[in-house]
Short mmCIF file of C-alpha atoms and ligand atoms in Angstrom, two decimals:
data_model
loop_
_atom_site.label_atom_id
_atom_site.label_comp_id
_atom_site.label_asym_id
_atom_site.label_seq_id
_atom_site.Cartn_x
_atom_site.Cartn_y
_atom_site.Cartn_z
CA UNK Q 123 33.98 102.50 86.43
CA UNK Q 124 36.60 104.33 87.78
CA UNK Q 125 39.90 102.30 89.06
CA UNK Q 126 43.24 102.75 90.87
CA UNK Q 127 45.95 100.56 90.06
CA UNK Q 128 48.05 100.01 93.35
CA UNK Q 129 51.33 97.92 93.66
CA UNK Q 130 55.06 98.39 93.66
CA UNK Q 131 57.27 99.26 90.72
CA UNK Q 132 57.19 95.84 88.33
CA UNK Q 133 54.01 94.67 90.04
CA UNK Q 134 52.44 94.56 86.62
CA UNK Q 135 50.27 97.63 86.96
CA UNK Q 136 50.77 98.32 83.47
CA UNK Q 137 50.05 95.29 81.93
CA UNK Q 138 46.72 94.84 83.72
CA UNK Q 139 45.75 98.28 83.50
CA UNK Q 140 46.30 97.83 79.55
CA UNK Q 141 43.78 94.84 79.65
CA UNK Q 142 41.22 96.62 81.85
CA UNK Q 143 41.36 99.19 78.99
CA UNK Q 144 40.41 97.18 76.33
CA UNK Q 145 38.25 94.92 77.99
CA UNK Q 146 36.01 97.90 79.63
CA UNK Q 147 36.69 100.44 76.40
CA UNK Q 148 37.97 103.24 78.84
CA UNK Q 149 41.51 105.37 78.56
CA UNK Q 150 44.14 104.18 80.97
CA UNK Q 151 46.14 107.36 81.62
CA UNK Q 152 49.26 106.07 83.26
CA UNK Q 153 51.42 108.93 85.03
CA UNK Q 154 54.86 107.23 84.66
CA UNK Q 155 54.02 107.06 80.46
CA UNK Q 156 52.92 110.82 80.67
CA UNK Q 157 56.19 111.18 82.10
CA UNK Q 158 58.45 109.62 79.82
CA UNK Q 159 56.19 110.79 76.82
CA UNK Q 160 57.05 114.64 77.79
CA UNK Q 161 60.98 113.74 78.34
CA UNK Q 162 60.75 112.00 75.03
CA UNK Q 163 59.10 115.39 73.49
CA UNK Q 164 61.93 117.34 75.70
CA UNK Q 165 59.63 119.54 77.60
CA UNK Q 166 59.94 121.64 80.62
CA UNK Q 167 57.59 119.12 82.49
CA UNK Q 168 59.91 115.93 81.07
CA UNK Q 169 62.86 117.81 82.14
CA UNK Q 170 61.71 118.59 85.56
CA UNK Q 171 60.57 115.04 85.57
CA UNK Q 172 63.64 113.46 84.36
CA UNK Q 173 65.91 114.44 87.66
CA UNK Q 174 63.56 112.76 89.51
CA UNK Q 175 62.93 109.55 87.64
CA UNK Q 176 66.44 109.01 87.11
CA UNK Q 177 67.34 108.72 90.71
CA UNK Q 178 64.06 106.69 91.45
CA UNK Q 179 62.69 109.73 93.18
CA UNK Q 180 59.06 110.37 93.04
CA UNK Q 181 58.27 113.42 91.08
CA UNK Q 182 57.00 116.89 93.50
CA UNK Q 183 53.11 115.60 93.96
CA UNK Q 184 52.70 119.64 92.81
CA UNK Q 185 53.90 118.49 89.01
CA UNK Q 186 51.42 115.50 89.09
CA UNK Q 187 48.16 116.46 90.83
CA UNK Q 188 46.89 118.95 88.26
CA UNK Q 189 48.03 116.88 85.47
CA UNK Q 190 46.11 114.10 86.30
CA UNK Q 191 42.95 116.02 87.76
CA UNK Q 192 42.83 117.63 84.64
CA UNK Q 193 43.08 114.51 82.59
CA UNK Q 194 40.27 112.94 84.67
CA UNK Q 195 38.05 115.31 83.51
CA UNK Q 196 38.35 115.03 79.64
CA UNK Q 197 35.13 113.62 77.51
CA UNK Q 198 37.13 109.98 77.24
CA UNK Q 199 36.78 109.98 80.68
CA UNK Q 200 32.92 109.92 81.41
CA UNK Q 201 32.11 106.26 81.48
CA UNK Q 202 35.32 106.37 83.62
CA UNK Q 203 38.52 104.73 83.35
CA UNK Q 204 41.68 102.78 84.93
CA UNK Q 205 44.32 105.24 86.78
CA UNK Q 206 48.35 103.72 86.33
CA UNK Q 207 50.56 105.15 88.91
CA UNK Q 208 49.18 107.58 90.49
CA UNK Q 209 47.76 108.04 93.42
CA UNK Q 210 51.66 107.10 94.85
CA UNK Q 211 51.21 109.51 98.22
CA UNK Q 212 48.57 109.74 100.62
CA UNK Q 213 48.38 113.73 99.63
CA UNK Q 214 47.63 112.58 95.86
CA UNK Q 215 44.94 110.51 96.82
CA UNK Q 216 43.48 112.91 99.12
CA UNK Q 217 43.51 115.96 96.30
CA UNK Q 218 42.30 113.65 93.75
CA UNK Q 219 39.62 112.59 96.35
CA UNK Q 220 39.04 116.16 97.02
CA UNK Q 221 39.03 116.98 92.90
CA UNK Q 222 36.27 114.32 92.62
CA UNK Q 223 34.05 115.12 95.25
CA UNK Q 224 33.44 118.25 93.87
CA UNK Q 225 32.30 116.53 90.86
CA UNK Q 226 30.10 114.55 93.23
CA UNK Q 227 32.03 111.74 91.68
CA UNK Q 228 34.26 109.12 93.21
CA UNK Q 229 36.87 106.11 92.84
CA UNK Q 230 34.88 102.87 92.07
CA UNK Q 231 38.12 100.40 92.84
CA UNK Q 232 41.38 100.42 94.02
CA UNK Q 233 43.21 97.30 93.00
CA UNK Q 234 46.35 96.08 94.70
CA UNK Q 235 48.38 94.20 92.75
CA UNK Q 236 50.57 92.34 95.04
CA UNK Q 237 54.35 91.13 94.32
CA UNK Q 238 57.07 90.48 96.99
CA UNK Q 239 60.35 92.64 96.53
CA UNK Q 240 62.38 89.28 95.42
CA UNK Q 241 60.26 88.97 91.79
CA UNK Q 242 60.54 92.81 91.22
CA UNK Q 243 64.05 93.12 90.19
CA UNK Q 244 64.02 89.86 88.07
CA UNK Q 245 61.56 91.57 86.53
CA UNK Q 246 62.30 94.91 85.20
CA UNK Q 247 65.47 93.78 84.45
CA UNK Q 248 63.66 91.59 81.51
CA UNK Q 249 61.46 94.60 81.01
CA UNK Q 250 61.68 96.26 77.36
CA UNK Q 251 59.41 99.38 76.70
CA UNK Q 252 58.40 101.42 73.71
CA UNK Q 253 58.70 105.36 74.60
CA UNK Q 254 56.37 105.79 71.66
CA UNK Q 255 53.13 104.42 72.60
CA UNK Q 256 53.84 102.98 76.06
CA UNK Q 257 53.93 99.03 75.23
CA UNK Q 258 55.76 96.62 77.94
CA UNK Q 259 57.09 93.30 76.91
CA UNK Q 260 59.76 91.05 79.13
CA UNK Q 261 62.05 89.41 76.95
CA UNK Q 262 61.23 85.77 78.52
CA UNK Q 263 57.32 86.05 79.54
CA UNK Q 264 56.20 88.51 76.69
CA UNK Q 265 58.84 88.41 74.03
CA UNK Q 266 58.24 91.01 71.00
CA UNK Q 267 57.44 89.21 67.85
CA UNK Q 268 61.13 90.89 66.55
CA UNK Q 269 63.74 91.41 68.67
CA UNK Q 270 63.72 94.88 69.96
CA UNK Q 271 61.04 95.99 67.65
CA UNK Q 272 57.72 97.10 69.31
CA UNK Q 273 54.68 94.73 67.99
CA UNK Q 274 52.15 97.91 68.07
CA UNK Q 275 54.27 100.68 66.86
CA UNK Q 276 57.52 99.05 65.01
CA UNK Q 277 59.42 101.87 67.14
CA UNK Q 278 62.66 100.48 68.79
CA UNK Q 279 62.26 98.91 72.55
CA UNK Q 280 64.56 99.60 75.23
CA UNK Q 281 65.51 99.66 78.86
CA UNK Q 282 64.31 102.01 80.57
CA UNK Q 283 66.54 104.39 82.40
CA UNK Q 284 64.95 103.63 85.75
CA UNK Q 285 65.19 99.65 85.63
CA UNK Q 286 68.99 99.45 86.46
CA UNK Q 287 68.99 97.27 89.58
CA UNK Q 288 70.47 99.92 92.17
CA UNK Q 289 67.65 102.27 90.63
CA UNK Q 290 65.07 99.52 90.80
CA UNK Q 291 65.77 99.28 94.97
CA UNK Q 292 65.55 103.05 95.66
CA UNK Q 293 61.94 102.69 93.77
CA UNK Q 294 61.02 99.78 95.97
CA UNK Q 295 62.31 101.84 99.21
CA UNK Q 296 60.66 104.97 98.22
CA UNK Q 297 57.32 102.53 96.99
CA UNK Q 298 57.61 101.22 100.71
CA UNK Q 299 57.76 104.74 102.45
CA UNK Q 300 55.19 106.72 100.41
CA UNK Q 301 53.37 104.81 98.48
CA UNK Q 302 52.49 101.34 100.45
CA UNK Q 303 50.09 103.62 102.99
CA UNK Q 304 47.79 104.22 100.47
CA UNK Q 305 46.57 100.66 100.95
CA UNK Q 306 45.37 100.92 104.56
CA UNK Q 307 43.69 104.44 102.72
CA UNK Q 308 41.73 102.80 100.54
CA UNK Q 309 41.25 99.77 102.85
CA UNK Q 310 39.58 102.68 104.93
CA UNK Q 311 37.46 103.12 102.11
CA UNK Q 312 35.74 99.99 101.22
CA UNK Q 313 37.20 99.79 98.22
CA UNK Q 314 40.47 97.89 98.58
CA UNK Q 315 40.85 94.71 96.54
CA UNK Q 316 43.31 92.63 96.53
CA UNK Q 317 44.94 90.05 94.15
CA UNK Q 318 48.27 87.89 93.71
CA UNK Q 319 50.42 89.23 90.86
CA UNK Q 320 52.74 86.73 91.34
CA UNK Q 321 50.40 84.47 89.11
CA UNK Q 322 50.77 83.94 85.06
CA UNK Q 323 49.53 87.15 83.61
CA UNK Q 324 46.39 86.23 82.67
CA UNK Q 325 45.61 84.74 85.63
CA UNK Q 326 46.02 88.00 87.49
CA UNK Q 327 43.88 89.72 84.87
CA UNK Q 328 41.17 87.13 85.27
CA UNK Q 329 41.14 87.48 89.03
CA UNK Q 330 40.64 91.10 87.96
CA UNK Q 331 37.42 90.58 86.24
CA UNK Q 332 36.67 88.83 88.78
CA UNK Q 333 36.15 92.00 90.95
CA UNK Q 334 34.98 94.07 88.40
CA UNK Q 335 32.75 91.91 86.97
CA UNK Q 336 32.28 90.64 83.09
P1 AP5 Y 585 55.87 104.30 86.59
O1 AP5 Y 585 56.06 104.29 85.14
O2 AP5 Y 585 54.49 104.33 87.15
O3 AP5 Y 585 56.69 103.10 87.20
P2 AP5 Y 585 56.43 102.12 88.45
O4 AP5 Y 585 55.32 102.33 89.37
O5 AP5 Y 585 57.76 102.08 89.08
O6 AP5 Y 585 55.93 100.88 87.80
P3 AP5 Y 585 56.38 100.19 86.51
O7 AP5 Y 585 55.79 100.85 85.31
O8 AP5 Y 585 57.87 100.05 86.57
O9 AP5 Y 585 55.76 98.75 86.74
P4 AP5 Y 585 54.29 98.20 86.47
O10 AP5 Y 585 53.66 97.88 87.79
O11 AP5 Y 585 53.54 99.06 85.53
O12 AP5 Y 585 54.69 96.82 85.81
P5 AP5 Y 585 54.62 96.32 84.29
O13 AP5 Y 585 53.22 96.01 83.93
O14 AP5 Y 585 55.41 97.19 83.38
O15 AP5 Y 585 56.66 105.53 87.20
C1 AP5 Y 585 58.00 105.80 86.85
C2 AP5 Y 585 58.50 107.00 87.62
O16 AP5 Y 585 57.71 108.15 87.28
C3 AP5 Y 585 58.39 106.91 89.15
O17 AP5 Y 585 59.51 106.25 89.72
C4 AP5 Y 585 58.30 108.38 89.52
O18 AP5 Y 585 59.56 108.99 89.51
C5 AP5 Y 585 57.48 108.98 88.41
N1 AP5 Y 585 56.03 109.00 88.71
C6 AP5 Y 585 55.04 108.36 88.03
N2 AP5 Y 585 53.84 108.59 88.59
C7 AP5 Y 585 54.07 109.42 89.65
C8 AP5 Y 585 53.23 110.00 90.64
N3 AP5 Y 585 51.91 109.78 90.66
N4 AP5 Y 585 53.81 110.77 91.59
C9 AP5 Y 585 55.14 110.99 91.59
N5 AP5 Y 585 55.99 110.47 90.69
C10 AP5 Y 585 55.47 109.68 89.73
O19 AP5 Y 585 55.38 94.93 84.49
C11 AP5 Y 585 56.75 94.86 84.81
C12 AP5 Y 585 57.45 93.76 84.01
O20 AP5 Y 585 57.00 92.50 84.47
C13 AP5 Y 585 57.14 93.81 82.51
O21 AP5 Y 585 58.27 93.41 81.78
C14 AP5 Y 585 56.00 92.80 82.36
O22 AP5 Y 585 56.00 92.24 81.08
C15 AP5 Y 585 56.32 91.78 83.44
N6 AP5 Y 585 55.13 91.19 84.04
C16 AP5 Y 585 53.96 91.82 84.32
N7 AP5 Y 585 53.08 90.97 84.91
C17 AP5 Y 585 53.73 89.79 85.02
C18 AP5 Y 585 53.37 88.50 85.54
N8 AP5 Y 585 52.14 88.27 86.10
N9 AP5 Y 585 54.29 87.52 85.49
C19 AP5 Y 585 55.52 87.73 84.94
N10 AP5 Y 585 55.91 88.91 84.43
C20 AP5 Y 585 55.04 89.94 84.47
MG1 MG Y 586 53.96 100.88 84.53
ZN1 ZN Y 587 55.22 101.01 70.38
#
């Protein structure tokens, strides 16, 4: 089974994607976490990436297609799994489309996870991640068991540098302009599917299984 998670910045592509993971035992390789993994780690990739992030930029497709082509093609990755983040640009989705195709393979499910502007910055301003192994909590609708402490890791949780408000509306403008399209792509496709991630957490996720089946 192999899924695209669509949907603005704060949509909750994360947290779903991290259920789908468990629930259908396959990696969830999330782009943004690759990201901030490699600026954690101070590489040249993190540091390219970092300029970008920071300004609520999308990262150069160029430092992102490879990376994730690559990934897609690891052992982990046979019985398929749940992409985070990327495609964000109709050129991403059409070289990962291309990528596939040679592999005579292609994307199962491409699930929209809907949220109007106005709940996004309420949102990720609540948002507390772990750079160590990726965990999201919100401090009112997922609160850490200890304050600040990731549950999973027992590394510290923070803001993240991109989830200042004025940062958080140049991700929903740029989310608008380049990434929004690739809805009507994969609407093209067949395999659009929508659902309301407005809903309690769980609710979204069941409406999930839903589509994908138990
Ligand atoms: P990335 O890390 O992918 O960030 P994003 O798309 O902006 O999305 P977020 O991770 O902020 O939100 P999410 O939808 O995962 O929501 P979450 O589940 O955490 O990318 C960061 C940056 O990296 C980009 O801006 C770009 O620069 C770069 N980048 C990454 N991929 C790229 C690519 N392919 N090409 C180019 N550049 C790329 O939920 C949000 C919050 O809401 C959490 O606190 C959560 O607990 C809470 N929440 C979730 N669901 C619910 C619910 N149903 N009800 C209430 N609260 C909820
Ligand atoms: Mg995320
Ligand atoms: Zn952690």
């Amino acid at each position: 089974m192999k899924i695209i998670m669509l949907g603005a910045p704060g949509a909750g592509k994360g947290t779903q994607a991290k259920r789908i993971a468990e629930k259908y035992t396959i990696p969830h390789i999330s782009t943004g976490d690759i990201f901030r993994a490699n600026i954690k780690e101070g590489t040249e990739l993190g540091k390219k990436a970092k300029t970008y992030m920071d300004q609520g930029l999308l990262v150069p497709d160029e430092l992102v297609v490879d990376l994730v082509v690559d990934r897609v093609q690891q052992d982990d990755c046979a019985n398929g799994y749940v992409l985070d983040g990327f495609p964000r640009t109709i050129p991403q989705a059409e070289s990962l489309d291309a990528a596939l195709a040679k592999l005579n393979d292609k994307v199962d499910y491409a699930i929209n996870v809907e949220v109007p502007d106005e709940n996004i910055i309420k949102r990720m301003s609540g948002r507390r991640a772990c750079l160590s192994c990726g965990a999201t909590y919100h401090i009112e609708h997922i609160p850490p068991k200890v304050e600040g402490v990731c549950d999973t890791c027992g590394k510290e949780l923070v803001l993240r540098d991109d989830d200042k408000p004025e940062t958080v509306k140049k991700r929903l403008d740029v989310y608008h302009e380049q990434t929004q399209p690739l809805i009507d792509y994969y609407n093209g496709k067949n395999i659009l599917k929508e659902v309301d991630g407005t809903q309690d957490m769980s609710d979204v996720f069941n409406d999930i299984v839903k589509i994908l089946g138990e």
